[in-house]
Short mmCIF file of C-alpha atoms and ligand atoms in Angstrom, two decimals:
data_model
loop_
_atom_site.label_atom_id
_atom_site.label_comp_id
_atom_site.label_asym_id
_atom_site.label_seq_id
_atom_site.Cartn_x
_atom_site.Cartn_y
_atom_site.Cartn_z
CA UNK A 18 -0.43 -9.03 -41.38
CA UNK A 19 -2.49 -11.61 -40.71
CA UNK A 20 -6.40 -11.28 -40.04
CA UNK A 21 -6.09 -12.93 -37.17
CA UNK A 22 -3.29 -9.87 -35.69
CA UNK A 23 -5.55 -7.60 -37.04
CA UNK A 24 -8.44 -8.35 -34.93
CA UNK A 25 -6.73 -9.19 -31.57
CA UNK A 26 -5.04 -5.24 -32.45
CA UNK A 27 -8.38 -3.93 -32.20
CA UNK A 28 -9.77 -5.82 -29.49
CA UNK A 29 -6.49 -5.13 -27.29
CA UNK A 30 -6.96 -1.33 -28.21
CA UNK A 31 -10.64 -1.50 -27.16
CA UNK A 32 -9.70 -3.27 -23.77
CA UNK A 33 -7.32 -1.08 -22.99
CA UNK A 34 -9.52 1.79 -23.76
CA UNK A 35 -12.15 0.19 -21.20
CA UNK A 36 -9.58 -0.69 -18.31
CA UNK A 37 -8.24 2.74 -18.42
CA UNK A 38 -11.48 4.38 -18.32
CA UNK A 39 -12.48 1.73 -15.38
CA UNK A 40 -9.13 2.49 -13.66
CA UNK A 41 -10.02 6.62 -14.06
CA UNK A 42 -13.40 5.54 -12.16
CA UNK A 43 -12.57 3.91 -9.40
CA UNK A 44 -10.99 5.20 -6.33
CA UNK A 45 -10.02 1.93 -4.00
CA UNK A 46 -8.65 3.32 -1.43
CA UNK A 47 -9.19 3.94 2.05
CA UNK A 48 -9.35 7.64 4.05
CA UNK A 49 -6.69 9.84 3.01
CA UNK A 50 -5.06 10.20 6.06
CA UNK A 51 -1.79 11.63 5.90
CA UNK A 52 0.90 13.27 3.47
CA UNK A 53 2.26 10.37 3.09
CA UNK A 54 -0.72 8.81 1.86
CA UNK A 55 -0.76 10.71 -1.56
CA UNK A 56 2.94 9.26 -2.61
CA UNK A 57 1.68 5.62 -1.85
CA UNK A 58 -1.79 6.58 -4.02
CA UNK A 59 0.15 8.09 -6.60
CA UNK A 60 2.34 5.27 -6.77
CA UNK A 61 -0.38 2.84 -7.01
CA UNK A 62 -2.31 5.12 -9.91
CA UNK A 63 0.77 5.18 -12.14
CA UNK A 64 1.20 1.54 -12.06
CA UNK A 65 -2.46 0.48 -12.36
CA UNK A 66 -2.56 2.55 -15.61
CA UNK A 67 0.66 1.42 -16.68
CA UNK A 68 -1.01 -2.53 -16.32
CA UNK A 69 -4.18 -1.34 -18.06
CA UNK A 70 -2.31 -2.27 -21.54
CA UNK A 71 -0.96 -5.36 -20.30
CA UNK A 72 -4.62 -6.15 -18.97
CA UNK A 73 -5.85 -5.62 -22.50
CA UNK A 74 -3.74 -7.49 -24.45
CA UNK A 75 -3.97 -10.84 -22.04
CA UNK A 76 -8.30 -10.31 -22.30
CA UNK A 77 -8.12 -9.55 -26.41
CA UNK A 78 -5.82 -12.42 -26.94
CA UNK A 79 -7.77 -14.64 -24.72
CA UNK A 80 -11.69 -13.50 -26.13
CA UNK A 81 -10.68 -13.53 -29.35
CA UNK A 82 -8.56 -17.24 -29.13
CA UNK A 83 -11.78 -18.84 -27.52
CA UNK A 84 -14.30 -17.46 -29.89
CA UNK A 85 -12.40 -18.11 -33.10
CA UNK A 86 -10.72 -21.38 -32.08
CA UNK A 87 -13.59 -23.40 -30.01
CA UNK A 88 -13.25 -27.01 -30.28
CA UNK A 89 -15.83 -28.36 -32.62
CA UNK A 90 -16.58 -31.00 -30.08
CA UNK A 91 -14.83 -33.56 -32.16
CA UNK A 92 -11.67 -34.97 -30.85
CA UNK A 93 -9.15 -33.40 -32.66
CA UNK A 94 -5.09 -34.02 -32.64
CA UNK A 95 -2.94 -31.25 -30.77
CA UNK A 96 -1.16 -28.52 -33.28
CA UNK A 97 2.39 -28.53 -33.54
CA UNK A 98 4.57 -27.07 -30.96
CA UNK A 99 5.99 -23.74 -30.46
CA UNK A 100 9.07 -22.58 -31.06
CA UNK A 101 10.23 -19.54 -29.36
CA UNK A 102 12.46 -16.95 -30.09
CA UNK A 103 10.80 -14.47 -32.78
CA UNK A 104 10.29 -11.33 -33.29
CA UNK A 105 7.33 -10.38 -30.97
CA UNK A 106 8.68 -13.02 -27.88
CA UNK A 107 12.30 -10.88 -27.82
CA UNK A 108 10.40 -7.49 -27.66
CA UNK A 109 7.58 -8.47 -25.03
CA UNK A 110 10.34 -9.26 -23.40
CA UNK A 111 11.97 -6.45 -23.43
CA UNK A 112 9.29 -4.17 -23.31
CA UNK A 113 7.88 -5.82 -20.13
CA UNK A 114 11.84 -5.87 -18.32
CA UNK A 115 12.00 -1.93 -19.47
CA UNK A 116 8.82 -1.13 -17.76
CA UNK A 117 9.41 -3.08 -14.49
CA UNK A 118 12.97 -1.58 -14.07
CA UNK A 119 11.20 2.15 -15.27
CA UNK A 120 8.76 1.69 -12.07
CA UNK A 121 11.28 0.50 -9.94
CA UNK A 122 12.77 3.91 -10.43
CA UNK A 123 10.11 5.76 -10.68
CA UNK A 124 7.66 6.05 -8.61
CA UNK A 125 9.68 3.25 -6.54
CA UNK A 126 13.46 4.61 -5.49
CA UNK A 127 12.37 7.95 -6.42
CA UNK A 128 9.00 8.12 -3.92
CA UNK A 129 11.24 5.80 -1.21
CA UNK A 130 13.61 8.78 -1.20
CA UNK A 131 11.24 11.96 -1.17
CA UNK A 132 9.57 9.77 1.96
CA UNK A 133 12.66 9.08 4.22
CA UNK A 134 14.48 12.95 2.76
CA UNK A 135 12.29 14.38 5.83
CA UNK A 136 13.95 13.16 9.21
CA UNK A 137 12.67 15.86 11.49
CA UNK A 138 9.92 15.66 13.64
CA UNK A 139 7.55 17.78 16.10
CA UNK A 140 6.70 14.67 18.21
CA UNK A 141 8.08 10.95 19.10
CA UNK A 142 5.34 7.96 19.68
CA UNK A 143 7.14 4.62 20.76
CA UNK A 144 5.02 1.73 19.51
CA UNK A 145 5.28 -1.80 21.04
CA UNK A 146 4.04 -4.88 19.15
CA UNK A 147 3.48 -7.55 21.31
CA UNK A 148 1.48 -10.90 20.55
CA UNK A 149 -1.25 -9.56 20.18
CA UNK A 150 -2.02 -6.45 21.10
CA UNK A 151 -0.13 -2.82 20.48
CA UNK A 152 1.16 -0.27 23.48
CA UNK A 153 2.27 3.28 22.68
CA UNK A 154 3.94 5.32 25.14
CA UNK A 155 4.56 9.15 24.82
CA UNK A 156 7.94 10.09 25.93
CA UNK A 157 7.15 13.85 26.16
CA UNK A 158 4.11 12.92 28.63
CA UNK A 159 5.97 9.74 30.15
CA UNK A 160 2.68 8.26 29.99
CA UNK A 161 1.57 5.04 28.14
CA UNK A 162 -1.54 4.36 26.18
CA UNK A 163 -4.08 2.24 24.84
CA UNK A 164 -5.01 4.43 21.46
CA UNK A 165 -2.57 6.92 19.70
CA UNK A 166 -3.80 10.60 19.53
CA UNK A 167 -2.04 12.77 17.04
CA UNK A 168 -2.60 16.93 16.71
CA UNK A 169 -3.29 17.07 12.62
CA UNK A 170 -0.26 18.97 10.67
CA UNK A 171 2.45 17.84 12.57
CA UNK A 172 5.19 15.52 12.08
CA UNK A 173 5.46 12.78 14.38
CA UNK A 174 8.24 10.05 14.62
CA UNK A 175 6.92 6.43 15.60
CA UNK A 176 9.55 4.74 17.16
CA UNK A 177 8.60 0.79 16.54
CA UNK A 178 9.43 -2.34 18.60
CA UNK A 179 8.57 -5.68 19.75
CA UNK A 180 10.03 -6.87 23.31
CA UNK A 181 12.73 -9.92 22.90
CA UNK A 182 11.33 -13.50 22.64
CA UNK A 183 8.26 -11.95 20.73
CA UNK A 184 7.61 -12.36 16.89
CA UNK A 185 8.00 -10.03 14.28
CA UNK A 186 4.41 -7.48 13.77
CA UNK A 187 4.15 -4.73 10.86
CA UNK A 188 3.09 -1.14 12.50
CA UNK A 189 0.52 -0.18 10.03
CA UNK A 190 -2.51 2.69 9.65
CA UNK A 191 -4.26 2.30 6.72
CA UNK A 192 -4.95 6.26 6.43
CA UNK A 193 -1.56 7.12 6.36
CA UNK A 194 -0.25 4.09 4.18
CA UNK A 195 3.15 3.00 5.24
CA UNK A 196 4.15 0.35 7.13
CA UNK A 197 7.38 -0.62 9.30
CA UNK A 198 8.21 -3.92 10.65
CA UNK A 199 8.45 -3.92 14.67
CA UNK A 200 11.04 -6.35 15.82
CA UNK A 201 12.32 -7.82 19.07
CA UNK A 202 15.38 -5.81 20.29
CA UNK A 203 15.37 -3.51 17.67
CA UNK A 204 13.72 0.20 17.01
CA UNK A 205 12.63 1.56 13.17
CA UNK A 206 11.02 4.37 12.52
CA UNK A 207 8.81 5.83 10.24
CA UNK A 208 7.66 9.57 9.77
CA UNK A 209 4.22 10.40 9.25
CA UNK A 210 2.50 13.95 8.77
CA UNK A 211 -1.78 13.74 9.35
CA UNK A 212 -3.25 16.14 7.40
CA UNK A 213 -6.89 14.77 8.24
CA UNK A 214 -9.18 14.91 11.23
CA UNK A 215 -9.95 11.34 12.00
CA UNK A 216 -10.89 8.69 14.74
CA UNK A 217 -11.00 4.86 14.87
CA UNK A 218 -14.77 4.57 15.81
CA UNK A 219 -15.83 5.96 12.80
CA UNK A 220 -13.25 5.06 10.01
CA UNK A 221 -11.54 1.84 10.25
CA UNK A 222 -8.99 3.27 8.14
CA UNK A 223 -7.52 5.16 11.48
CA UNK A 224 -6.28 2.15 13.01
CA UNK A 225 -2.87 0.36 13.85
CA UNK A 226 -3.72 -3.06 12.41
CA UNK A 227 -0.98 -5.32 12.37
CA UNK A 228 0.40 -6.34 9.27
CA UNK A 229 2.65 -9.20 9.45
CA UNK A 230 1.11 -12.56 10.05
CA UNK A 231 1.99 -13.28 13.75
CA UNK A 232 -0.14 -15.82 14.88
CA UNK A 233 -3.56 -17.14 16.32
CA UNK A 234 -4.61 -13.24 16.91
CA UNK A 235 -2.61 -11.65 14.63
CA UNK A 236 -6.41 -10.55 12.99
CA UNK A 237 -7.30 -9.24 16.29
CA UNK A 238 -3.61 -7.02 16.98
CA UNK A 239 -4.92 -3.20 16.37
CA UNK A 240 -5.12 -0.51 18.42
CA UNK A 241 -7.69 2.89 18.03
CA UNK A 242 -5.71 6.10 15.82
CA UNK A 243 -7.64 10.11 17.02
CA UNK A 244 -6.01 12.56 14.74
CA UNK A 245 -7.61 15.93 16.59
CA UNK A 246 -6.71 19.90 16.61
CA UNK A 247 -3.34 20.70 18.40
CA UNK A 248 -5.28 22.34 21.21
CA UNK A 249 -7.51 19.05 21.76
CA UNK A 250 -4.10 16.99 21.89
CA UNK A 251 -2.54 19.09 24.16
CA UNK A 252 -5.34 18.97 26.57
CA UNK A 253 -5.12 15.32 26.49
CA UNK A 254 -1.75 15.05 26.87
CA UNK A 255 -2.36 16.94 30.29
CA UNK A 256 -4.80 15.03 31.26
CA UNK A 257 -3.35 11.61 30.25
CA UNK A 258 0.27 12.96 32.32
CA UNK A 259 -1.26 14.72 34.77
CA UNK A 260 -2.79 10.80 36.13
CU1 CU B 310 1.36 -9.01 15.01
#
């Protein structure tokens, strides 16, 4: 083996070694919000490890290929050109495919279907996009409002929509994770359990925002999440149907 293998080895080995450690530090992401949340975190932890060797191979090749092959400053004639088709082309490539079809199973098709196994719900929200603001109207209540309240540890079904001759918007809360597309004339839904105590004003993370570039205020299109103790919800809900 050449010298040259040798050292990009152990310079891929000691990158690796520093973007896992850095990935085991960090913690990007927003309030923890809901259930849900932890399967999109998890998701994104498996694969950011799995890239940390992929990271360090790319930065030891490139360190090392800079510092041992600088130009000189004198012009110089190109090398000769590759050929492909060897030994270590044929198994990047086929390491690389086998990894991107292993995540694509798992934590992909396997976390899509642990998500949507869970159809039941203790309460309905319909959500309206519209450009550019959100509505969402409580069928229990029959009332409609500006913000979306929530009583923590319960399961509530958003039923998402945009009115016909609007655009398409993405219903998304950044605490809770997922995302649905709202579309004219049509209703998705998406399940979310909130497992935390949380409101808007002091978290940006509880917020719709949308999420599907929609125009001049698409920026502007979010609406105020209060996830709040089942007795604090139904109080509202009183006072929000009883006007
Ligand atoms: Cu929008």
């Amino acid at each position: 083996m050449s010298r040259h293998v040798m050292i990009v080895g152990v310079l891929w080995v000691f990158f690796t070694a520093l973007a896992l450690a850095g990935a085991a530090a960090m913690n990007p992401f927003p309030t923890v919000g809901a259930e849900e949340a932890e399967f999109s975190d998890h998701a994104f932890r498996i694969m950011t490890f799995m890239g940390a060797p992929v990271f360090g191979f790319v930065i030891a090749a490139l360190v090392y290929n800079i510092a041992r092959f600088r130009s000189s400053g004198q012009p110089s004639e190109d090398g000769p050109p590759f050929k492909g088709g060897g030994m270590i082309p044929r198994a990047w490539l086929g390491v690389t495919t086998a990894l991107a079809v292993v995540v694509m199973i798992y934590p992909g098709l396997t976390g899509l279907a642990e998500m949507r196994s869970d159809r039941s719900y203790d309460l309905e929200v319909n959500v309206t996009g519209y450009r550019w603001s959100w509505s969402a109207q409580y069928p229990d209540g029959e009332f409609t409002s500006n913000e979306i309240v929530l009583p923590k540890d319960q399961r509530v079904r958003f039923n998402v929509t945009a009115p016909a001759g609007d655009v398409l918007h993405s219903f998304w809360v950044p605490a809770f994770r997922l995302k649905i597309d709202a579309v004219p004339g049509q209703t998705n839904y998406l399940w979310i359990t909130p497992t935390e105590l949380g409101d808007g004003a002091n978290d940006a993370a509880f917020r719709v925002q949308c999420a599907e570039l929609c125009g001049l205020n698409h920026a502007g299109m979010r609406m105020n999440v209060r996830v709040v103790e089942p007795d604090e919800f139904e109080a509202w809900v009183a006072e929000k149907a009883g006007n």
